[in-house]
Coordinates of C-alpha atoms in Angstrom, one line a residue:
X1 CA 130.4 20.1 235.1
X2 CA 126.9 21.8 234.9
X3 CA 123.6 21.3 236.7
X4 CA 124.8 22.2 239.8
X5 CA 128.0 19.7 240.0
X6 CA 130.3 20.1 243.1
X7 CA 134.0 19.5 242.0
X8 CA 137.0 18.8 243.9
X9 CA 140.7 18.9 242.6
X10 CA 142.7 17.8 245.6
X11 CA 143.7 14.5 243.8
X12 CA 144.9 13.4 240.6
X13 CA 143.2 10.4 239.4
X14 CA 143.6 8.0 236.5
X15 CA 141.9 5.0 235.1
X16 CA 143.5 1.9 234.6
X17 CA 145.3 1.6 231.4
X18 CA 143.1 -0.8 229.0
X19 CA 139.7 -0.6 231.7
X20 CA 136.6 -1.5 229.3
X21 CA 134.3 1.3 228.4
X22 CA 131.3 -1.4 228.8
X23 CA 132.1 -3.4 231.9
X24 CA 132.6 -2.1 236.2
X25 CA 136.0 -4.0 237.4
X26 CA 134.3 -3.0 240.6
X27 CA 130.3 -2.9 242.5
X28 CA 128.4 -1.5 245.2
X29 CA 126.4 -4.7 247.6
X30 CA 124.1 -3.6 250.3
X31 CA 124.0 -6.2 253.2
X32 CA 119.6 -7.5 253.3
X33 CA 119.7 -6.6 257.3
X34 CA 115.9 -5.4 256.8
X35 CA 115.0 -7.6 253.8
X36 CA 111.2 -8.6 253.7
X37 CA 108.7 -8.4 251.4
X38 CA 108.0 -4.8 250.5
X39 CA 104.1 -3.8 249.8
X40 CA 104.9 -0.6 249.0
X41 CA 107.0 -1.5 245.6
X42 CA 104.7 -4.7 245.0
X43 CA 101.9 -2.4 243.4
X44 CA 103.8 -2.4 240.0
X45 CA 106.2 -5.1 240.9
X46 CA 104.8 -8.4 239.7
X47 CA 108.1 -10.3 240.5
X48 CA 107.2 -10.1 243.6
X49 CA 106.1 -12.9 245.7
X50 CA 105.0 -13.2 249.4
X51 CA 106.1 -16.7 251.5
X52 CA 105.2 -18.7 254.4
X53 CA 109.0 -18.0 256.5
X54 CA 108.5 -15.7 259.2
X55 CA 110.5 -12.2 259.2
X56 CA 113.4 -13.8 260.7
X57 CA 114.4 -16.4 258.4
X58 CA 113.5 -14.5 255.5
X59 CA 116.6 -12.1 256.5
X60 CA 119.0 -15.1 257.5
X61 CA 118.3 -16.7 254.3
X62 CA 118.8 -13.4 252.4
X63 CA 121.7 -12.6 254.3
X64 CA 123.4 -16.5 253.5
X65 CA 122.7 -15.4 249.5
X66 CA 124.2 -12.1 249.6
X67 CA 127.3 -13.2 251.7
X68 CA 127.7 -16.5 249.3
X69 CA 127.7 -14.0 247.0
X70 CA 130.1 -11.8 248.0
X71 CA 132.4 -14.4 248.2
X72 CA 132.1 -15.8 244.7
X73 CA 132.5 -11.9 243.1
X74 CA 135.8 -11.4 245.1
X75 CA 137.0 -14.9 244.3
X76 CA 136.5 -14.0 240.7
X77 CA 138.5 -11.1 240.9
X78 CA 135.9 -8.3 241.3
X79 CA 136.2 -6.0 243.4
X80 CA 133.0 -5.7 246.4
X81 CA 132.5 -2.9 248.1
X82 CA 130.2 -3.6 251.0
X83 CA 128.1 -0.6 252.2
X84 CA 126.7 -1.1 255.5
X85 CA 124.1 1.1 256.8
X86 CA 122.9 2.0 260.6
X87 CA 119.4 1.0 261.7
X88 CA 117.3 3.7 262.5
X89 CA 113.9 2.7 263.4
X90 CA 113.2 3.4 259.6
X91 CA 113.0 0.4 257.6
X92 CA 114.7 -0.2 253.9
X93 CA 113.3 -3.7 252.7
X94 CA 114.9 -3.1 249.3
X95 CA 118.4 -1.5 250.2
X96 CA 120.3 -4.8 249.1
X97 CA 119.3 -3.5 245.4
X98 CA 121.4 -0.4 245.2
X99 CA 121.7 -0.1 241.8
X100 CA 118.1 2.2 241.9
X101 CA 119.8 5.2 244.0
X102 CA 123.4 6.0 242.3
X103 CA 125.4 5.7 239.5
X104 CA 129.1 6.5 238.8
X105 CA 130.6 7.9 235.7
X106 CA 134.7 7.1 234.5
X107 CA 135.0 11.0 234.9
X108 CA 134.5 10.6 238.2
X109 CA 130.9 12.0 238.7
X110 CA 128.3 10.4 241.4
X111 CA 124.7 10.4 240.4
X112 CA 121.9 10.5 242.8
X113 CA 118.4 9.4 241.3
X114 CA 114.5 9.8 242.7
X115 CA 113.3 6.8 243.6
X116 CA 109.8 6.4 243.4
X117 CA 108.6 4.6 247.0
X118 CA 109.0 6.7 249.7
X119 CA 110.7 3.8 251.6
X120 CA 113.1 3.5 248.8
X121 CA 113.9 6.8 249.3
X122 CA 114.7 6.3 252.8
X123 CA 118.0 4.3 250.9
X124 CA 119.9 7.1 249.5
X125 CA 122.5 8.1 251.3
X126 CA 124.8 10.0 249.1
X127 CA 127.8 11.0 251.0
X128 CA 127.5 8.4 253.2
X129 CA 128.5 6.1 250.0
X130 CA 131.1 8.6 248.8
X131 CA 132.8 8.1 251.8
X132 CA 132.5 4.4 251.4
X133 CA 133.9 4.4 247.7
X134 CA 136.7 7.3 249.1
X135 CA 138.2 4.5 251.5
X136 CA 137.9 1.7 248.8
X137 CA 140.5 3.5 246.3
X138 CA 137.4 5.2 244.3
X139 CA 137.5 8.8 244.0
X140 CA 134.7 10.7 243.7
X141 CA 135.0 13.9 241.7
X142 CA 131.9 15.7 241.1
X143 CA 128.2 15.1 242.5
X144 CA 125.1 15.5 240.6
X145 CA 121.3 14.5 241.2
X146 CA 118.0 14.3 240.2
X147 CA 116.3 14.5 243.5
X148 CA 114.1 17.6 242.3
X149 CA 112.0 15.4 240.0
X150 CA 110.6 13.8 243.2
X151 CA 108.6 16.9 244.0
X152 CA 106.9 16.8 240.2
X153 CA 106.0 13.2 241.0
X154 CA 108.8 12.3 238.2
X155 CA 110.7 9.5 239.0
X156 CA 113.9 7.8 237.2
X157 CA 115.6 4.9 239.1
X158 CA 119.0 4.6 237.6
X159 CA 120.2 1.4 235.9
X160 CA 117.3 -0.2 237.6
X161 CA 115.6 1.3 234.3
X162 CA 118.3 2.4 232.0
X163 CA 120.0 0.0 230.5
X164 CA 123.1 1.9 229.3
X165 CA 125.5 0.9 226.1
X166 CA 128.4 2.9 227.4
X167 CA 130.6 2.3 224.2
X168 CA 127.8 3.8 221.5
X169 CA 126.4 6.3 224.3
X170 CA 123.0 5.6 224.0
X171 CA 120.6 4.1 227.0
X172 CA 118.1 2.0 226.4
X173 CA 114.5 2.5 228.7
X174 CA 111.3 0.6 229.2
X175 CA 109.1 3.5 230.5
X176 CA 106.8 3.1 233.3
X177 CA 105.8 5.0 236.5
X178 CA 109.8 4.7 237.6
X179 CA 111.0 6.1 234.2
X180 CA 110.1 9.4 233.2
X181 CA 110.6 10.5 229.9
X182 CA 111.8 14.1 231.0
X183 CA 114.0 13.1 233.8
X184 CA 115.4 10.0 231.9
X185 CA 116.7 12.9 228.2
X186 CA 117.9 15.5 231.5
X187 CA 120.0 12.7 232.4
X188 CA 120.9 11.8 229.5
X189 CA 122.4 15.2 228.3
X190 CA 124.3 15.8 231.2
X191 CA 126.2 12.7 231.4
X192 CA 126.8 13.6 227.1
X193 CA 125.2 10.4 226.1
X194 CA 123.3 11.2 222.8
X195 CA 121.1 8.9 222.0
X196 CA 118.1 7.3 224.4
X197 CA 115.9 4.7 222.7
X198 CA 112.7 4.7 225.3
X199 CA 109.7 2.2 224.3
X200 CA 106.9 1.1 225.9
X201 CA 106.5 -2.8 227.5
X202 CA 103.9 -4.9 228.6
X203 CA 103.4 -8.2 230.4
X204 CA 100.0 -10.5 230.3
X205 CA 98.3 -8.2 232.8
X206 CA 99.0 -5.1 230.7
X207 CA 101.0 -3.3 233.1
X208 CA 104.7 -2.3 231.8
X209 CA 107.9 -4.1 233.6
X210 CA 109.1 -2.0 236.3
X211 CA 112.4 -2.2 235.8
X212 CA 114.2 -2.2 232.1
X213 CA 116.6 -4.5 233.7
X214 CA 114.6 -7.2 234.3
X215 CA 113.8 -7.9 230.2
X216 CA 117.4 -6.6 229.2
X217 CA 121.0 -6.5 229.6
X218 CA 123.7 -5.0 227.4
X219 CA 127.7 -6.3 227.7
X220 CA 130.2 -5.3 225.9
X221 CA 129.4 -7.5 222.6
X222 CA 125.9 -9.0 223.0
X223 CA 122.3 -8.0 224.2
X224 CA 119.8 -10.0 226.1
X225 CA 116.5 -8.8 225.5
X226 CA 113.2 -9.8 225.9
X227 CA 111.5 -8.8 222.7
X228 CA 108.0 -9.8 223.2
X229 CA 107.2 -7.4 225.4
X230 CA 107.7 -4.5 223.6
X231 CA 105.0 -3.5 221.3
X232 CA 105.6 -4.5 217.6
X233 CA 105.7 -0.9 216.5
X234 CA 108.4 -0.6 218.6
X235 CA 110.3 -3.8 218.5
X236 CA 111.9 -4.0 215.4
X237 CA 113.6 -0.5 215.9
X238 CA 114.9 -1.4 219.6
X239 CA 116.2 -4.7 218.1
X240 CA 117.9 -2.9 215.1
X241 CA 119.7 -0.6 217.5
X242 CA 121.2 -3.1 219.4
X243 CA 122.0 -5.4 216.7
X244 CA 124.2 -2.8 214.9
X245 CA 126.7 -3.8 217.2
X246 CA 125.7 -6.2 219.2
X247 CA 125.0 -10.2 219.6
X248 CA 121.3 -10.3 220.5
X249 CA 120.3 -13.2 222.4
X250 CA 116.7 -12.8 222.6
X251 CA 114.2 -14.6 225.7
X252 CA 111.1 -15.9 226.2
X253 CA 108.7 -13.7 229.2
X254 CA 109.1 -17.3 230.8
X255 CA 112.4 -16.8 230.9
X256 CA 112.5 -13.3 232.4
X257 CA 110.3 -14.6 234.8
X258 CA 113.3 -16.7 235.7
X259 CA 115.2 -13.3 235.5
X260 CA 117.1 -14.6 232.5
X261 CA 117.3 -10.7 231.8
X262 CA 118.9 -9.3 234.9
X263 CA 122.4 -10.1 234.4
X264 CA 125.7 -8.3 234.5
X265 CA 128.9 -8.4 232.5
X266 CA 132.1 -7.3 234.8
X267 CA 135.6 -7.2 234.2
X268 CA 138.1 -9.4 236.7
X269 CA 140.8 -7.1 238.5
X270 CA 143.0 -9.1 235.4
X271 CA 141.1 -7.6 232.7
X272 CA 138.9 -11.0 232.3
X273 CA 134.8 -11.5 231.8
X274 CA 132.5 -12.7 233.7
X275 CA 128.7 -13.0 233.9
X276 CA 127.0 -12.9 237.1
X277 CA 123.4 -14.2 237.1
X278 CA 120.7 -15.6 239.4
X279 CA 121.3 -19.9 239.6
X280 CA 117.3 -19.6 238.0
X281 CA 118.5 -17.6 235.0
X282 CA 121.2 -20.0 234.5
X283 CA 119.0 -23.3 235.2
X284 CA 116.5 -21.2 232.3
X285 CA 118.9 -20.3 229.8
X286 CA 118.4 -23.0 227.0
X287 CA 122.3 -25.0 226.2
X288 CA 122.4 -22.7 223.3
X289 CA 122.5 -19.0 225.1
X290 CA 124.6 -20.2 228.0
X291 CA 126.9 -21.6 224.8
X292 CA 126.6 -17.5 223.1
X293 CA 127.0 -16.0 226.5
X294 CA 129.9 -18.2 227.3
X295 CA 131.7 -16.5 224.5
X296 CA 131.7 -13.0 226.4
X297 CA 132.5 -14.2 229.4
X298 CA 132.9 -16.7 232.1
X299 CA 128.9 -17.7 233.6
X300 CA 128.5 -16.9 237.4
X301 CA 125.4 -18.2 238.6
X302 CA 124.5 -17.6 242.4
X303 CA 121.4 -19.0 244.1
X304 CA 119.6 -15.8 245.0
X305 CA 116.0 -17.3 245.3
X306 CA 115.0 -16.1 248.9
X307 CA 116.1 -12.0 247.2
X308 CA 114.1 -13.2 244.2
X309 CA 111.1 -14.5 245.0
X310 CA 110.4 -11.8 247.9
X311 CA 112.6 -9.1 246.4
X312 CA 111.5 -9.6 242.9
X313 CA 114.9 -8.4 241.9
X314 CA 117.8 -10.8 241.1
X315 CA 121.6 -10.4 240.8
X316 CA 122.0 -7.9 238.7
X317 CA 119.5 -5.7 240.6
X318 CA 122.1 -6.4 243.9
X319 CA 125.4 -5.1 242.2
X320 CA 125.5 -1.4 242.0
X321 CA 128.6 -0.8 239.2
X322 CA 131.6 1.6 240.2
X323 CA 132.7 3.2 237.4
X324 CA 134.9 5.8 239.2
X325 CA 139.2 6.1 238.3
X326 CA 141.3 5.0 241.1
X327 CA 143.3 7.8 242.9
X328 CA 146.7 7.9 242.6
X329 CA 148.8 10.5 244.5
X330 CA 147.4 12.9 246.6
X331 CA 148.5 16.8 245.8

């Protein structure tokens, strides 16, 4: 691979026969040890929300959600890999949503993105996690990142903003201060993905949603979108795209304020669906979308509230996907 990509052919790997293009069988979760409300991301954040629980039980009430959670993935038949991290005087509010940092490709390639708060930074630990997916059966064959874009002020935080439809090859982008246009095509071409449909967002205040994956999702057969947002020029085209092979199921800002759009379709170790989502998305979903989105997959709602309110990030936000073939033999 280009851009810099180091390679290693010590093992044969090989994907499991039938694995879906769309859907991880397998995700990263990042324990909350230093959860807390984090000021530096709440300046273009507006899902976040600051409580009356001192520092302590915020963290054992995050902690309860993300273990709860844990459980009910594995028990579902996806596979969890747990990433645990030393403390080092350095705190990392955010680091139970992983999905900003990395991303993992079926070839095998590791991604590291630039994150745009400099104690969001202070998450990415690269190797650290390749040693983590290394010991789970994952193989990592090829690193690549993005880290230079930091120093231009650039910034592009992974499927935190890219929604990607793996099966047509195009990612789909709400730009803001976390997406840059430049960074976002760079990426785009070097993991051969040939279309990027970017647009522009905006919520009551005028400010764009942070995070694409807040107002969207994409599975394998549907779309959850929030179209209002998205500046009628705009809309119809996004909308078009999606719907030329997809279900759309479009929500209200209401319910994406109910994170109704931060969901995640995964395949089951067995080659089944599911659909993990916050218990407030569920609770918001009207009968009909749970009844469309029950089609695709069974619905796996976890209470995340204490992550969500004081995170503003939800379930989908927690689980970063592993794409990466399972190693075999060893040479």
């Amino acid at each position: 691979m280009n851009h810099g990509m180091t390679a290693s052919v010590e093992t044969t790997i090989s994907a499991r026969v039938g694995r879906s293009i769309q859907n991880a069988n397998c995700v990263v979760m990042v324990p909350p040890k230093e959860f807390g409300f984090n000021a530096e991301t709440a300046a273009d954040n507006e899902f976040q929300h600051q409580v009356a629980l001192d520092a302590s039980a915020v963290k054992s009430k995050a902690m309860a959600e993300f273990k709860a959670m844990v459980t009910g993935l594995r028990k579902s038949g996806v596979q969890v890999i747990e990433f645990d991290y030393p403390l080092d005087g350095e705190e990392t509010p955010d680091a139970v949503f992983p999905n900003n940092w990395f991303s993992t490709t079926h070839d095998g390639a590791f991604y590291t993105f630039p994150m745009a708060c400099k104690n969001r930074q202070r998450e990415v630990r690269p190797q650290a996690l390749i040693d983590s997916l290394n010991a789970a059966g994952r193989h990592v064959v090829a690193t690549d990142n993005l880290l230079s874009y930091v120093e231009q002020g650039a910034f592009l935080e992974s499927t935190g903003v890219m929604v990607k439809d793996h099966i047509n090859k195009t990612i789909y982008a709400a730009l803001s201060q976390r997406c840059e246009r430049e960074a976002l095509e760079d990426y785009a071409k070097r993991i051969g993905y040939h279309r990027v449909v970017s647009f522009q967002t905006a919520l009551p205040s005028g400010h764009p949603i942070y995070h694409t994956n807040v107002m969207m999702a994409i599975g394998e057969h549907f779309a959850v979108i929030c179209s209002e947002v998205i500046p009628e020029y705009e809309r119809r085209f996004v909308i078009k795209s999606l719907a030329n092979s997809k279900q759309v199921i479009d929500i209200s800002l209401e319910q994406v304020n109910h994170f109704c759009g931060n969901i995640l379709q995964l395949e089951t170790v067995n080659g089944g669906k599911v659909i993990a989502m916050s218990k407030s998305a569920f609770d918001a979903f009207t009968p009909a979308q749970k009844q469309q989105l029950a089609t695709h997959g069974k619905l796996l709602p976890f209470d995340v509230s204490t992550i969500e309110s004081i995170g503003g990030g939800s379930v989908r936000c927690m689980l970063g996907e592993v794409f990466l073939p399972t190693r075999t033999t060893e040479l």
